[in-house]
Coordinates of C-alpha atoms in Angstrom, one line a residue:
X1163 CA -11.8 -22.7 -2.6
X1164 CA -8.3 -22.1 -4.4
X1165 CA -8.7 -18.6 -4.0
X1166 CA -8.8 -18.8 -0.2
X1167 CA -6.2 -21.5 0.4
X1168 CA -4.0 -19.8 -1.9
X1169 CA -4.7 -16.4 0.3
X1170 CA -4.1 -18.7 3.8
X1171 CA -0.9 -20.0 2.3
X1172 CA 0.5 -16.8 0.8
X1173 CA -0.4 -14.6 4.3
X1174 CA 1.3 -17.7 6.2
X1175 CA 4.6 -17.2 3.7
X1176 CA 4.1 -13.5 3.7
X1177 CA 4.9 -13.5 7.7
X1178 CA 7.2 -16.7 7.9
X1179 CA 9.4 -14.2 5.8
X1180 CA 8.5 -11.2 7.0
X1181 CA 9.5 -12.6 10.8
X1182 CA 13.0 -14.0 9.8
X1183 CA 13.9 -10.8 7.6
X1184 CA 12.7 -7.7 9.9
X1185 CA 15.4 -8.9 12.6
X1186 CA 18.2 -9.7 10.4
X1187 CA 17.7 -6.1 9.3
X1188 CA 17.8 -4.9 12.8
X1189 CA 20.8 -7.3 14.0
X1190 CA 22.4 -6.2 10.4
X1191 CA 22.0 -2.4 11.3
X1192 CA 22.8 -3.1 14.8
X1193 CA 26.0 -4.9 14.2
X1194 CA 27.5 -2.2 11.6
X1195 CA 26.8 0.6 14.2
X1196 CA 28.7 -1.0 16.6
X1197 CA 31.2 -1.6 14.2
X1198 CA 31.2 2.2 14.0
X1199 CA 31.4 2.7 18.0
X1200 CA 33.9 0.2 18.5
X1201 CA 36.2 1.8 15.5
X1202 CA 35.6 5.5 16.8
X1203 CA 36.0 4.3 20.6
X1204 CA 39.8 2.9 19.7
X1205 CA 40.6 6.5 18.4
X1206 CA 38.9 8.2 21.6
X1207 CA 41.0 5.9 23.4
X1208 CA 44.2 7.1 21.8
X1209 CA 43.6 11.0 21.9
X1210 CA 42.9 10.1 25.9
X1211 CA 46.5 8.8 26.2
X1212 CA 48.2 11.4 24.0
X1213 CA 45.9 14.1 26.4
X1214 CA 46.7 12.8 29.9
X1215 CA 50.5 12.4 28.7
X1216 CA 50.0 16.4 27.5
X1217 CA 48.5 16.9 30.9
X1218 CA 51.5 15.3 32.8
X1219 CA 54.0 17.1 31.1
X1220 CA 52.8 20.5 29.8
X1221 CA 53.5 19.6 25.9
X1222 CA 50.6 19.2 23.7
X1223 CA 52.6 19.1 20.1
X1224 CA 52.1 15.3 20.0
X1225 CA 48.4 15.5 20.8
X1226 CA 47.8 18.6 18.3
X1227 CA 49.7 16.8 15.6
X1228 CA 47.9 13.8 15.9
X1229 CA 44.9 15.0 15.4
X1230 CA 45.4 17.5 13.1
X1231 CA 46.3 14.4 10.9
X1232 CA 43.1 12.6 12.0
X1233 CA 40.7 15.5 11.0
X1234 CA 43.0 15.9 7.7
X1235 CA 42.9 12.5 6.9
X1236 CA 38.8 10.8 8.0
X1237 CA 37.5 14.8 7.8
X1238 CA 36.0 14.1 11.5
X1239 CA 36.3 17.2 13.5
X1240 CA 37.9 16.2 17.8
X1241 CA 37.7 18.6 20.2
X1242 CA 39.8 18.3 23.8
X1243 CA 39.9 20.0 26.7
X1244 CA 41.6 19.9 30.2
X1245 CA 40.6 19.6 33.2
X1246 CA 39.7 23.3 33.4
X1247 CA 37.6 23.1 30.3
X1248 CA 40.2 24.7 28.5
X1249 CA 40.9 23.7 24.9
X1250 CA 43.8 22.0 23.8
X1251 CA 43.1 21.0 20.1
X1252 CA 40.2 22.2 18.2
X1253 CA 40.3 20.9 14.8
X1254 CA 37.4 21.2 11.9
X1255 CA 35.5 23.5 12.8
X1256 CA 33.6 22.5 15.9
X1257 CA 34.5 24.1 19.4
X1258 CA 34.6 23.4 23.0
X1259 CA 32.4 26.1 23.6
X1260 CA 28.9 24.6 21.5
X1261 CA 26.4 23.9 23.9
X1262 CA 26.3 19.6 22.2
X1263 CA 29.8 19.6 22.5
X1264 CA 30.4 21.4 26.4
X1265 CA 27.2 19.3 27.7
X1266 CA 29.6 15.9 26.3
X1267 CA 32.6 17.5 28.0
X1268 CA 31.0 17.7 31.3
X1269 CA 29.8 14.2 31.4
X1270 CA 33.3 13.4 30.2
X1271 CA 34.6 15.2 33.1
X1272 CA 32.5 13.7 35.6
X1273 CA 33.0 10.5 34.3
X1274 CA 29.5 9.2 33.2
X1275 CA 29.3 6.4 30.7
X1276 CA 27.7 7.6 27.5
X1277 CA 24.2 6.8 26.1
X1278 CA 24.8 3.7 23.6
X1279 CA 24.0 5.2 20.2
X1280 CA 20.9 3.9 18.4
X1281 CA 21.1 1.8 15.1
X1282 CA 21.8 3.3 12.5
X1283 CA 19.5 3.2 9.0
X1284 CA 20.2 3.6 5.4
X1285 CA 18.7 7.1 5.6
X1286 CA 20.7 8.8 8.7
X1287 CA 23.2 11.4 8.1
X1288 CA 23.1 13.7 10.9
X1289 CA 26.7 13.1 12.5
X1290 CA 27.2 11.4 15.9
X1291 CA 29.5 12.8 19.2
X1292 CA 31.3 10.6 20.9
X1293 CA 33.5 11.4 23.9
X1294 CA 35.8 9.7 26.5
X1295 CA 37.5 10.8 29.5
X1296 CA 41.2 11.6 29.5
X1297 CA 43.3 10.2 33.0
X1298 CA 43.5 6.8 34.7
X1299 CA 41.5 5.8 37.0
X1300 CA 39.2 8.4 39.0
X1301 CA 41.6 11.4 38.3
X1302 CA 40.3 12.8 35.2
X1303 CA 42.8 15.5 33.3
X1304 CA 40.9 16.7 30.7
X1305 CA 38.4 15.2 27.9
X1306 CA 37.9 14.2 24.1
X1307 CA 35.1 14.8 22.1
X1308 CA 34.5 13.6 17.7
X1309 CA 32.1 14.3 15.9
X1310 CA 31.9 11.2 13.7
X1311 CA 30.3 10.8 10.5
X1312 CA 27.7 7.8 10.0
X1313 CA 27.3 8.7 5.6
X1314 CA 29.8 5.6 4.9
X1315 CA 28.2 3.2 7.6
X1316 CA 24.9 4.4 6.5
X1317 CA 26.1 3.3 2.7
X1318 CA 27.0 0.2 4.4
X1319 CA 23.9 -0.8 6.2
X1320 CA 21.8 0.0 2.9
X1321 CA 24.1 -2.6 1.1
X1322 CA 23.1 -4.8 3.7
X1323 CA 19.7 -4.5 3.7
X1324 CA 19.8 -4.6 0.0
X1325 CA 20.9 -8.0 0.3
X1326 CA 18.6 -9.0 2.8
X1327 CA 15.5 -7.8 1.2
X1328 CA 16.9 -9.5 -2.3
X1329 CA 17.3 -12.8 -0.3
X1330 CA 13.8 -12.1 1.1
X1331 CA 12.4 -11.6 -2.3
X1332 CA 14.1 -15.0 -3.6
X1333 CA 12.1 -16.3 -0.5
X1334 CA 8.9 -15.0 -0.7
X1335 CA 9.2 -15.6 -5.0
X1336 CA 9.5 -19.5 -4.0
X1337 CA 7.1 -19.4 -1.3
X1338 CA 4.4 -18.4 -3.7
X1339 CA 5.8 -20.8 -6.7
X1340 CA 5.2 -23.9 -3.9
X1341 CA 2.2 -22.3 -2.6
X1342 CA 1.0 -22.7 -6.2
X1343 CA 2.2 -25.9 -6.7
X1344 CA 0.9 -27.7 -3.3
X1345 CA -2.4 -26.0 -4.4
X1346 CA -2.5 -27.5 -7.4
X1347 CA -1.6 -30.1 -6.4
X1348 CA -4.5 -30.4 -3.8
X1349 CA -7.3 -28.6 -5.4
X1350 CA -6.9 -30.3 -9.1
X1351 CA -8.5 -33.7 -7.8
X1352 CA -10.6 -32.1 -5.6
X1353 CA -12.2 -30.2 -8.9
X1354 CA -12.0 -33.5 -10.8
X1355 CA -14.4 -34.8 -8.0
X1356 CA -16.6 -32.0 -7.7
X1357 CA -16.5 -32.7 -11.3
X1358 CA -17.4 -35.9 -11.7
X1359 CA -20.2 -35.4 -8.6
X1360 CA -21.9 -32.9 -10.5
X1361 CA -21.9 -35.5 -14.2
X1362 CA -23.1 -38.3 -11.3
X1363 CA -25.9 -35.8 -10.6
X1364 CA -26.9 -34.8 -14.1
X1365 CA -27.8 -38.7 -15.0
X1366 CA -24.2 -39.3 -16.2
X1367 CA -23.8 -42.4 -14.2
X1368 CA -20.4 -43.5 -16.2
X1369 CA -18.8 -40.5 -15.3
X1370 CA -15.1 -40.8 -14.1
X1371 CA -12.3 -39.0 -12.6
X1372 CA -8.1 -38.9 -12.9
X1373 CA -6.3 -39.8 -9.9
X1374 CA -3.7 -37.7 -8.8
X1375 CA -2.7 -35.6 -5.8
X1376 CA -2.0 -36.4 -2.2
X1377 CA -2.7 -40.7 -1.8
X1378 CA -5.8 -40.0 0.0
X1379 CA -6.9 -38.3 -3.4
X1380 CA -5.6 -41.1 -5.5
X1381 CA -7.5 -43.6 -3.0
X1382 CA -10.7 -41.2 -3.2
X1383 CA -11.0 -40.9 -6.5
X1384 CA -10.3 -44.7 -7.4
X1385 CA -13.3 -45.3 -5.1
X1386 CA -15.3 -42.6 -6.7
X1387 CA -14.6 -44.4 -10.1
X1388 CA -15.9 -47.5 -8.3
X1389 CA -18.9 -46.0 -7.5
X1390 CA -19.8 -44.5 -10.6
X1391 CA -19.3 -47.8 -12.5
X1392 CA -21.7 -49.4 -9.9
X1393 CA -24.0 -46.5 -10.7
X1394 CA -23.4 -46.9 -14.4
X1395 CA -24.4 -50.5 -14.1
X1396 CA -27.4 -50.4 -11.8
X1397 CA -28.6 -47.4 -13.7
X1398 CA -28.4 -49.5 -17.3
X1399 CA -29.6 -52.8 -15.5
X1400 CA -32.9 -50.7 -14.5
X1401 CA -33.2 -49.4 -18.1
X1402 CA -32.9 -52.6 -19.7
X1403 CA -34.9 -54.5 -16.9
X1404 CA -37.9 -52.1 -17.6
X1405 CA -37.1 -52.1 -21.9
X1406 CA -36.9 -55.4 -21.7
X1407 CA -40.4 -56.0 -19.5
X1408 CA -42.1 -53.7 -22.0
X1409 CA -41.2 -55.0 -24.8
X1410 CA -41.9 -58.8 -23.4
X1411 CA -45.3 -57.8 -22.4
X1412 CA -45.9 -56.4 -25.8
X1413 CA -46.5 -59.6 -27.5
X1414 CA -49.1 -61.1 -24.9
X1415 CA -50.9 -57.6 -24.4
X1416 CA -51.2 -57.9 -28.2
X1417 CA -52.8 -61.9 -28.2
X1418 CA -55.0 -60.2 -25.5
X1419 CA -56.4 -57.5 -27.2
X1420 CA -57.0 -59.7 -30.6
X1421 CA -58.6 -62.1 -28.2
X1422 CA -60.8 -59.4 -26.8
X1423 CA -61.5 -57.5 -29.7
X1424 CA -62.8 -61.4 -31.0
X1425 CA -65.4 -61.6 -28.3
X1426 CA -66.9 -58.6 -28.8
X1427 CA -69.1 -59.4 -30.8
X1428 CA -70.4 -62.7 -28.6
X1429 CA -70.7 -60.4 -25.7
X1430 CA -74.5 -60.4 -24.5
X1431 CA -76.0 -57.5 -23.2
X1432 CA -75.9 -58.4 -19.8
X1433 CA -71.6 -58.7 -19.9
X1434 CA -71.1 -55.7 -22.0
X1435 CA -70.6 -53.4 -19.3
X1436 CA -68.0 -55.8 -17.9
X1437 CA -66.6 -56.0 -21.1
X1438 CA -66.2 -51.8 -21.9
X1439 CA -64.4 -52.2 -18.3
X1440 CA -62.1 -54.9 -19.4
X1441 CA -61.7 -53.3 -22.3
X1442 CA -60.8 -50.0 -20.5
X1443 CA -58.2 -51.5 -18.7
X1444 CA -56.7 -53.2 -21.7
X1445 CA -55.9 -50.0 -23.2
X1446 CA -54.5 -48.7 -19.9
X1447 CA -52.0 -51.1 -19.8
X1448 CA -51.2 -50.8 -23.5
X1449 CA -50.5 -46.9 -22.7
X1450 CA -48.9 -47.6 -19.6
X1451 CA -46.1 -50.1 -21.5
X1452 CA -45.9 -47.6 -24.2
X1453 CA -45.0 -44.9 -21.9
X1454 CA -43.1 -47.0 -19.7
X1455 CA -40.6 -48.2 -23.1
X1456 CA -40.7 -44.6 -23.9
X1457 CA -39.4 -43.5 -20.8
X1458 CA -36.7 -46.2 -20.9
X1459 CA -35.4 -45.3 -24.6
X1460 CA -35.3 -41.4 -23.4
X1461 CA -33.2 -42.3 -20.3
X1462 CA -31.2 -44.1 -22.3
X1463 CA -30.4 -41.5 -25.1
X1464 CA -30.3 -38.6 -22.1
X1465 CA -27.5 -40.6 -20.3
X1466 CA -25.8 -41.1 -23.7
X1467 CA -26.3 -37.3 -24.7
X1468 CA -25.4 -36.6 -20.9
X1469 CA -21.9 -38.8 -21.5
X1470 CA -20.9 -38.1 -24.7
X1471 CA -20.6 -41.6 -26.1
X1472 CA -22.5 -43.5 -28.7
X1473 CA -24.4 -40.6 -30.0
X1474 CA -24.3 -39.3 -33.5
X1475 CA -22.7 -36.0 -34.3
X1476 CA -25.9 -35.2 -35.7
X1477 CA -28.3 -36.0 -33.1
X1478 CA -25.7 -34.6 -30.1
X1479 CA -25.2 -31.5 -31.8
X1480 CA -29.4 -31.1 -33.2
X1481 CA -30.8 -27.8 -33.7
X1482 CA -34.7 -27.0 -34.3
X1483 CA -36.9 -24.2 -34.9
X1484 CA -38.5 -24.0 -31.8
X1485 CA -41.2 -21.6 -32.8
X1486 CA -42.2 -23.7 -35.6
X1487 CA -42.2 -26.7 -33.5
X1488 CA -44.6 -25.0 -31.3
X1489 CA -46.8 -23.3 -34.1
X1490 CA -46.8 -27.4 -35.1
X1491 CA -48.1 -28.6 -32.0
X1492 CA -50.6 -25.7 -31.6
X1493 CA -52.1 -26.6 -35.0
X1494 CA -52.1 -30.4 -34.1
X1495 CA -54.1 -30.1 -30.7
X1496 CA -56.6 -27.3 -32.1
X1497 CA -59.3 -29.9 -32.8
X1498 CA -58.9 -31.6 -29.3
X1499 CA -59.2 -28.0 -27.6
X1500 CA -61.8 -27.5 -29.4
X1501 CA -63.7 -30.7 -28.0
X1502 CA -62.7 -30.5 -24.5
X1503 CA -64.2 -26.3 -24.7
X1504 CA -60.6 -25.2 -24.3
X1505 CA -59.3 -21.9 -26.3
X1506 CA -55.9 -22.8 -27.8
X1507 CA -54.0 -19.6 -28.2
X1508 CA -50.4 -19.0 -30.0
X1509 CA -47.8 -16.1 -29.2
X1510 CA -43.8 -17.1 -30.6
X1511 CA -40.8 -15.7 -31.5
X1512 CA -38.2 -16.7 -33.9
X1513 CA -36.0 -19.1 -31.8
X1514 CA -33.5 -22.1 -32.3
X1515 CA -32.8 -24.6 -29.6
X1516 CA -30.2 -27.1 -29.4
X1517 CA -32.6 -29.8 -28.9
X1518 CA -33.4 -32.6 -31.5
X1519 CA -37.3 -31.7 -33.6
X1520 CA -38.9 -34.9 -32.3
X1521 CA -37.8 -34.7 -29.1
X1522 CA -39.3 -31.0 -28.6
X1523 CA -42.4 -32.3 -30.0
X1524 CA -43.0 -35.0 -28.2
X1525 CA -42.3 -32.8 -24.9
X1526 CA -44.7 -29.4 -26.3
X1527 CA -47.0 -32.8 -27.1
X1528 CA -47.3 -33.8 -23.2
X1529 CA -47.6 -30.1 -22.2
X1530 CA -50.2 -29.3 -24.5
X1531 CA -51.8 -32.6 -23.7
X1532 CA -52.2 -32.2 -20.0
X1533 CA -53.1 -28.6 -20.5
X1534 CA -56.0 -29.5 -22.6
X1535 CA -56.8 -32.4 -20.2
X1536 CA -57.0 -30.7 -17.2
X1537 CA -57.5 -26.8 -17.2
X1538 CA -61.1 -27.5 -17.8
X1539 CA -64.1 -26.6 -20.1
X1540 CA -63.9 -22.6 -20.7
X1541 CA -60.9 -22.5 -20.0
X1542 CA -57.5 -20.7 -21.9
X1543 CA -54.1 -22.3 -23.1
X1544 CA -51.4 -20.5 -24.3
X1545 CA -48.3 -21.7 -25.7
X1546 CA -45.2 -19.2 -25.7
X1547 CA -42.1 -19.2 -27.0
X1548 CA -38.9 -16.4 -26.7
X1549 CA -35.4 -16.4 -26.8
X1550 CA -34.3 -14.5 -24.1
X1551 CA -30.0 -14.6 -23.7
X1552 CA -28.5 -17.6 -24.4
X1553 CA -31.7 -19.6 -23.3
X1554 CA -35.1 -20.4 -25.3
X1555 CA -37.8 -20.6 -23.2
X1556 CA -41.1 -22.4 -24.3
X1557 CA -44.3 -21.8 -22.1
X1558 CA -47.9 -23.4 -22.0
X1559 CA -50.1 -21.0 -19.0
X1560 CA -54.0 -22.2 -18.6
X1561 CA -55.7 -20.4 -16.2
X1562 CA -57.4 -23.4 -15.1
X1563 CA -57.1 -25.1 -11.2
X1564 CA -53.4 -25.3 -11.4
X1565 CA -52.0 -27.4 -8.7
X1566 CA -51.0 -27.3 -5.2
X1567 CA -47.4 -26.8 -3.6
X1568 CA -47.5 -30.0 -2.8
X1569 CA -48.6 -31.3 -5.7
X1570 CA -45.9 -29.6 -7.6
X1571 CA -43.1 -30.9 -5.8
X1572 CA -44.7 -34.5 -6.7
X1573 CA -45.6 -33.6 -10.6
X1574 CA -42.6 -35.3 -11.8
X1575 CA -42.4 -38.3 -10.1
X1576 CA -43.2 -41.6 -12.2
X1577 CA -46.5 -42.9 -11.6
X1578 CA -47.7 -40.2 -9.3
X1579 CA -51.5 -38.8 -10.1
X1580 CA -53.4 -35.8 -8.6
X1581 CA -56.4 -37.7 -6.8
X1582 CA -59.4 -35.5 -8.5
X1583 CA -57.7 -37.1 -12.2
X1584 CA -57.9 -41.2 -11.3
X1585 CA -60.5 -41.3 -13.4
X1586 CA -59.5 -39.6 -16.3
X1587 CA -57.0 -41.3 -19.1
X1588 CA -52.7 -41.1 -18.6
X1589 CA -50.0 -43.5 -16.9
X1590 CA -48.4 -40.6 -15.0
X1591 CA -45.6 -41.1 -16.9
X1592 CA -45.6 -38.0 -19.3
X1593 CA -44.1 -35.5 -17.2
X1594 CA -41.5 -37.6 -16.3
X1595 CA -40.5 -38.3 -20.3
X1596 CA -40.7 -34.9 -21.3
X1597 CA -38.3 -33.9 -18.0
X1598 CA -35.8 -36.1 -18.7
X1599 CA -35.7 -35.2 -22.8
X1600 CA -35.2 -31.5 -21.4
X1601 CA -32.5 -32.6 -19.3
X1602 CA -30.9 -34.8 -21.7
X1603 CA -30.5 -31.6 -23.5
X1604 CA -28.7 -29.3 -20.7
X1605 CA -31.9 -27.9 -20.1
X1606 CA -34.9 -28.2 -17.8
X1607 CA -38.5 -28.3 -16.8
X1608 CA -40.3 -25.9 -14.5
X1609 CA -43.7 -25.6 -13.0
X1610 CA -45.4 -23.0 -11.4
X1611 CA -49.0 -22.3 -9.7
X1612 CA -50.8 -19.9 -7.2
X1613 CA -47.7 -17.1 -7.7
X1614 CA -45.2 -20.0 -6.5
X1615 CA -42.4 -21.7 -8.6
X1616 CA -41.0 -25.0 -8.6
X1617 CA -38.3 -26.7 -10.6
X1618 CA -37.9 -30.1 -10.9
X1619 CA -35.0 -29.2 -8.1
X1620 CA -37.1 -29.1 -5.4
X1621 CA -36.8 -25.4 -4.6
X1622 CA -39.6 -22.6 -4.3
X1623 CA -38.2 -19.3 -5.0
X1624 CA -41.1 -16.0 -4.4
X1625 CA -39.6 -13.7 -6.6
X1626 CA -41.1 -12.9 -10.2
X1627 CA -39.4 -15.0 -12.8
X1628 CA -38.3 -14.3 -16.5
X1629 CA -41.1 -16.1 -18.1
X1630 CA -43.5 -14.1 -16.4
X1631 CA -41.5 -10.8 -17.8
X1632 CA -42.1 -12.3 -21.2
X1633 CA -46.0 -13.2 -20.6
X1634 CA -46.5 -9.5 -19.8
X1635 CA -45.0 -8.8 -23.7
X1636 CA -46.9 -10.6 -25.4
X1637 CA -50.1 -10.0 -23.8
X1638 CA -52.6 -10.5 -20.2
X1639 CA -50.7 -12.4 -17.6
X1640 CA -52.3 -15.6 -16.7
X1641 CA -54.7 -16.7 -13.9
X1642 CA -53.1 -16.6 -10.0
X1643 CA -55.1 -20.3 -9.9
X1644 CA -53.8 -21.3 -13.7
X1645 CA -50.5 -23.6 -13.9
X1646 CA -47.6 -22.7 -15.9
X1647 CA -44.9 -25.1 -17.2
X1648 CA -41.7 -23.9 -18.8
X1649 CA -39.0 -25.8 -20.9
X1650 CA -35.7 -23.9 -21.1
X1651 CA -32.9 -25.2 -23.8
X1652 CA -29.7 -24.0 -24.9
X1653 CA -29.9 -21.5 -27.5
X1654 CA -28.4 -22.2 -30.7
X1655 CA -27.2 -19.2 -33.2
X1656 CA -28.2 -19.0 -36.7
X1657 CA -25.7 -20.2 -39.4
X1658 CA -25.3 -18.9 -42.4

């Protein structure tokens, strides 16, 4: 945006100048060249006099002197003649019988008013001829023709111009200098908004701008700070609200189950099916407050990360072995894969991500989990991880059902369950943690099924991606009908 305002601004300056220099160039060269005319006319004039006087009385020693000293003195050649065409004076060179010179003589003679001469330029030399009846009224007695030289007007004009275009310069210097400035001006709280918009969007809800610029700036950007501290709020109110439910609830869900756990053992026969259903849905509500004070302690540390305030230099600036957090995590679910007939495979690269250890755990732990959970019996899991550029890139493919289009734009919502799992064990709530640690981190999560892709942006791109680039290296690429799920962190370098 600065790029083109600054372009719209410095074309607008570029002809505001442009239009007030080009004509005081013209009117500059204009004005010396009839400086010129007017100067040479005044001696035509005089050699007209001194040649009808010659006429009248038959002497021509005050016109020949004359200009004799004229040609001697400016070096500018005058020709005249009399009525007859005869010469009189021919001085410098140039005679009455050149076809230039006779063709003036003859207009002269008939009395026709000469052509106006045409400004000159800094770069004309060829001479000019100028010439003027001699005789009052319409009795002509003879004519006068110079050949004047335009080098020093020329000179003059160029001086002119030189001035001009130095003034223009000056102008178009300072036009630029306040184009920069009124941009500046303009576009430096626009980018503080667009700023603080885009920290707004990333979970930062405290984030806040410096007014300046134009008042309608200042008044924006006060009211963006206004929002943004409402945001803050509401967003830390919801937190707490839901920490503070979860924890609350801890204490009774935990009288409950000692109470249950109690009357197992008075349970008859007849009530135990009724009790393995209470029982059941004890333990779903213990998981589902776990995950829900999980969720609210990992929004809380990603808006902290996110702003920059009350985090540890340690924990905001972690680094982990990413491969060996993965080889971890393999190792840990083998025995579960195992159970639930599902073939846990391993292919990793030496990689370090700027994420805390835990943190990557517990997210490789959800991924692996749901993997496990729903691919299906016979099926294959594979966990990758590659550093490719500045980004590590973690990868668990199954090549079991994989999910819908639908379905994917839904996976990450809190609460939300495909309908074929309601019967099977999880709060809906593990996606969400794991998508929010990534993002806490600068990174994020990614899903894909069926050939398509889906961020947790919302947008569906066709094209192949990276990840399946760096499936093909290390080995068979997964099922079209598998689902593949991608965390991509900051890389971090090694230190030595």
């Amino acid at each position: 945006m600065r790029r083109r305002v600054l372009l719209a601004l410095l074309a607008f300056s570029v002809l505001a100048v442009a239009a007030f220099a080009v004509p005081l160039l013209g009117s500059t060269a204009a004005e010396r060249t009839q400086q010129l005319v007017i100067a040479r006319t005044a001696d035509l004039d005089r050699f007209a006099v001194l040649a009808d006087q010659a006429a009248a009385t038959g002497d021509a020693t005050t016109l020949r002197a004359e200009v004799e000293r004229y040609t001697e003195l400016y070096g500018e050649p005058v020709v005249v003649v009399d009525a007859r065409r005869a010469p009189v004076v021919e001085t410098g060179g140039m005679r009455a019988a050149e076809p230039t010179v006779a063709g003036l003589v003859d207009g002269a003679l008939r009395n026709q008013p000469a052509e106006p001469l045409a400004p000159l330029r800094p770069w004309s030399r060829e001479d000019v001829l100028l010439a003027r009846p001699a005789g009052t009224g319409t009795k002509v007695s003879g004519a006068v023709v110079l050949r004047a030289s335009v080098r020093a007007t020329a000179s003059d004009v160029a001086s002119r111009w030189a001035l001009v275009l130095l003034g223009t310069a000056a102008a178009a210097v300072a036009c630029v200098f306040l184009a920069l400035v009124m941009t500046r001006w303009v576009l430096r709280p626009l980018r503080e908004l667009e700023r603080g918009v885009r920290a707004v969007a990333a979970g930062r809800g405290d984030a806040r701008v410096a007014a300046g610029g134009p008042p309608e700036l200042r008044q924006l950007a006060t009211q963006f700070n206004q929002m943004s501290d409402a945001v803050a709020e509401a967003s830390e109110q919801q937190r707490q609200l839901v920490a503070d439910a979860s924890h609350q609830l801890r204490n009774p869900m935990a009288a409950l189950r000692l109470r249950i756990d109690a009357l197992g053992a008075q349970v008859p026969e007849s009530g135990r099916r009724t009790y393995r259903s209470v029982e059941s849905d004890l333990e779903r509500m213990e998981a589902l407050l776990d995950d829900m004070l999980a969720l609210a302690n990992v929004e809380n540390r990603a808006a902290r990360l996110s702003a920059g305030r009350d985090v540890a230099a340690a924990e905001a600036h972690a680094v982990c072995d990413a491969a060996a957090v993965a080889t971890a995590q393999v190792d840990a679910w083998r025995s579960a894969a195992e159970q639930a007939g599902v073939t846990l495979r391993l292919a990793v690269r030496p990689a370090l991500a700027r994420c805390a250890e835990d943190e990557l755990a517990q997210v490789l732990g959800v991924l692996v989990d749901n993997a496990v959970k729903y691919a299906g019996r016979g099926a294959t899991v594979e966990v990758r991880c590659a550093r490719e550029d500045d980004v590590v890139r973690l990868t668990v493919v199954d090549d079991g059902p994989g999910m819908s289009a639908d379905e994917l734009r839904l996976a990450t919502r809190r609460f939300w369950r495909a309908d074929r799992h309601r019967g099977t064990r999880g709060t809906g709530l593990g996606l969400p943690i794991a998508e929010r640690m990534v993002s806490g981190r600068g990174g994020r999560l990614e899903l894909r099924s069926a050939g398509r892709r889906h961020t947790t942006g919302g947008q569906e791109h066709e094209e192949p991606t990276p990840e399946q680039r760096t499936a093909e290296e290390h080995g068979p690429t997964e099922h079209p009908g598998g689902l593949t799920v991608v965390v991509e962190l900051p890389a971090a370098e090694v230190t030595r």
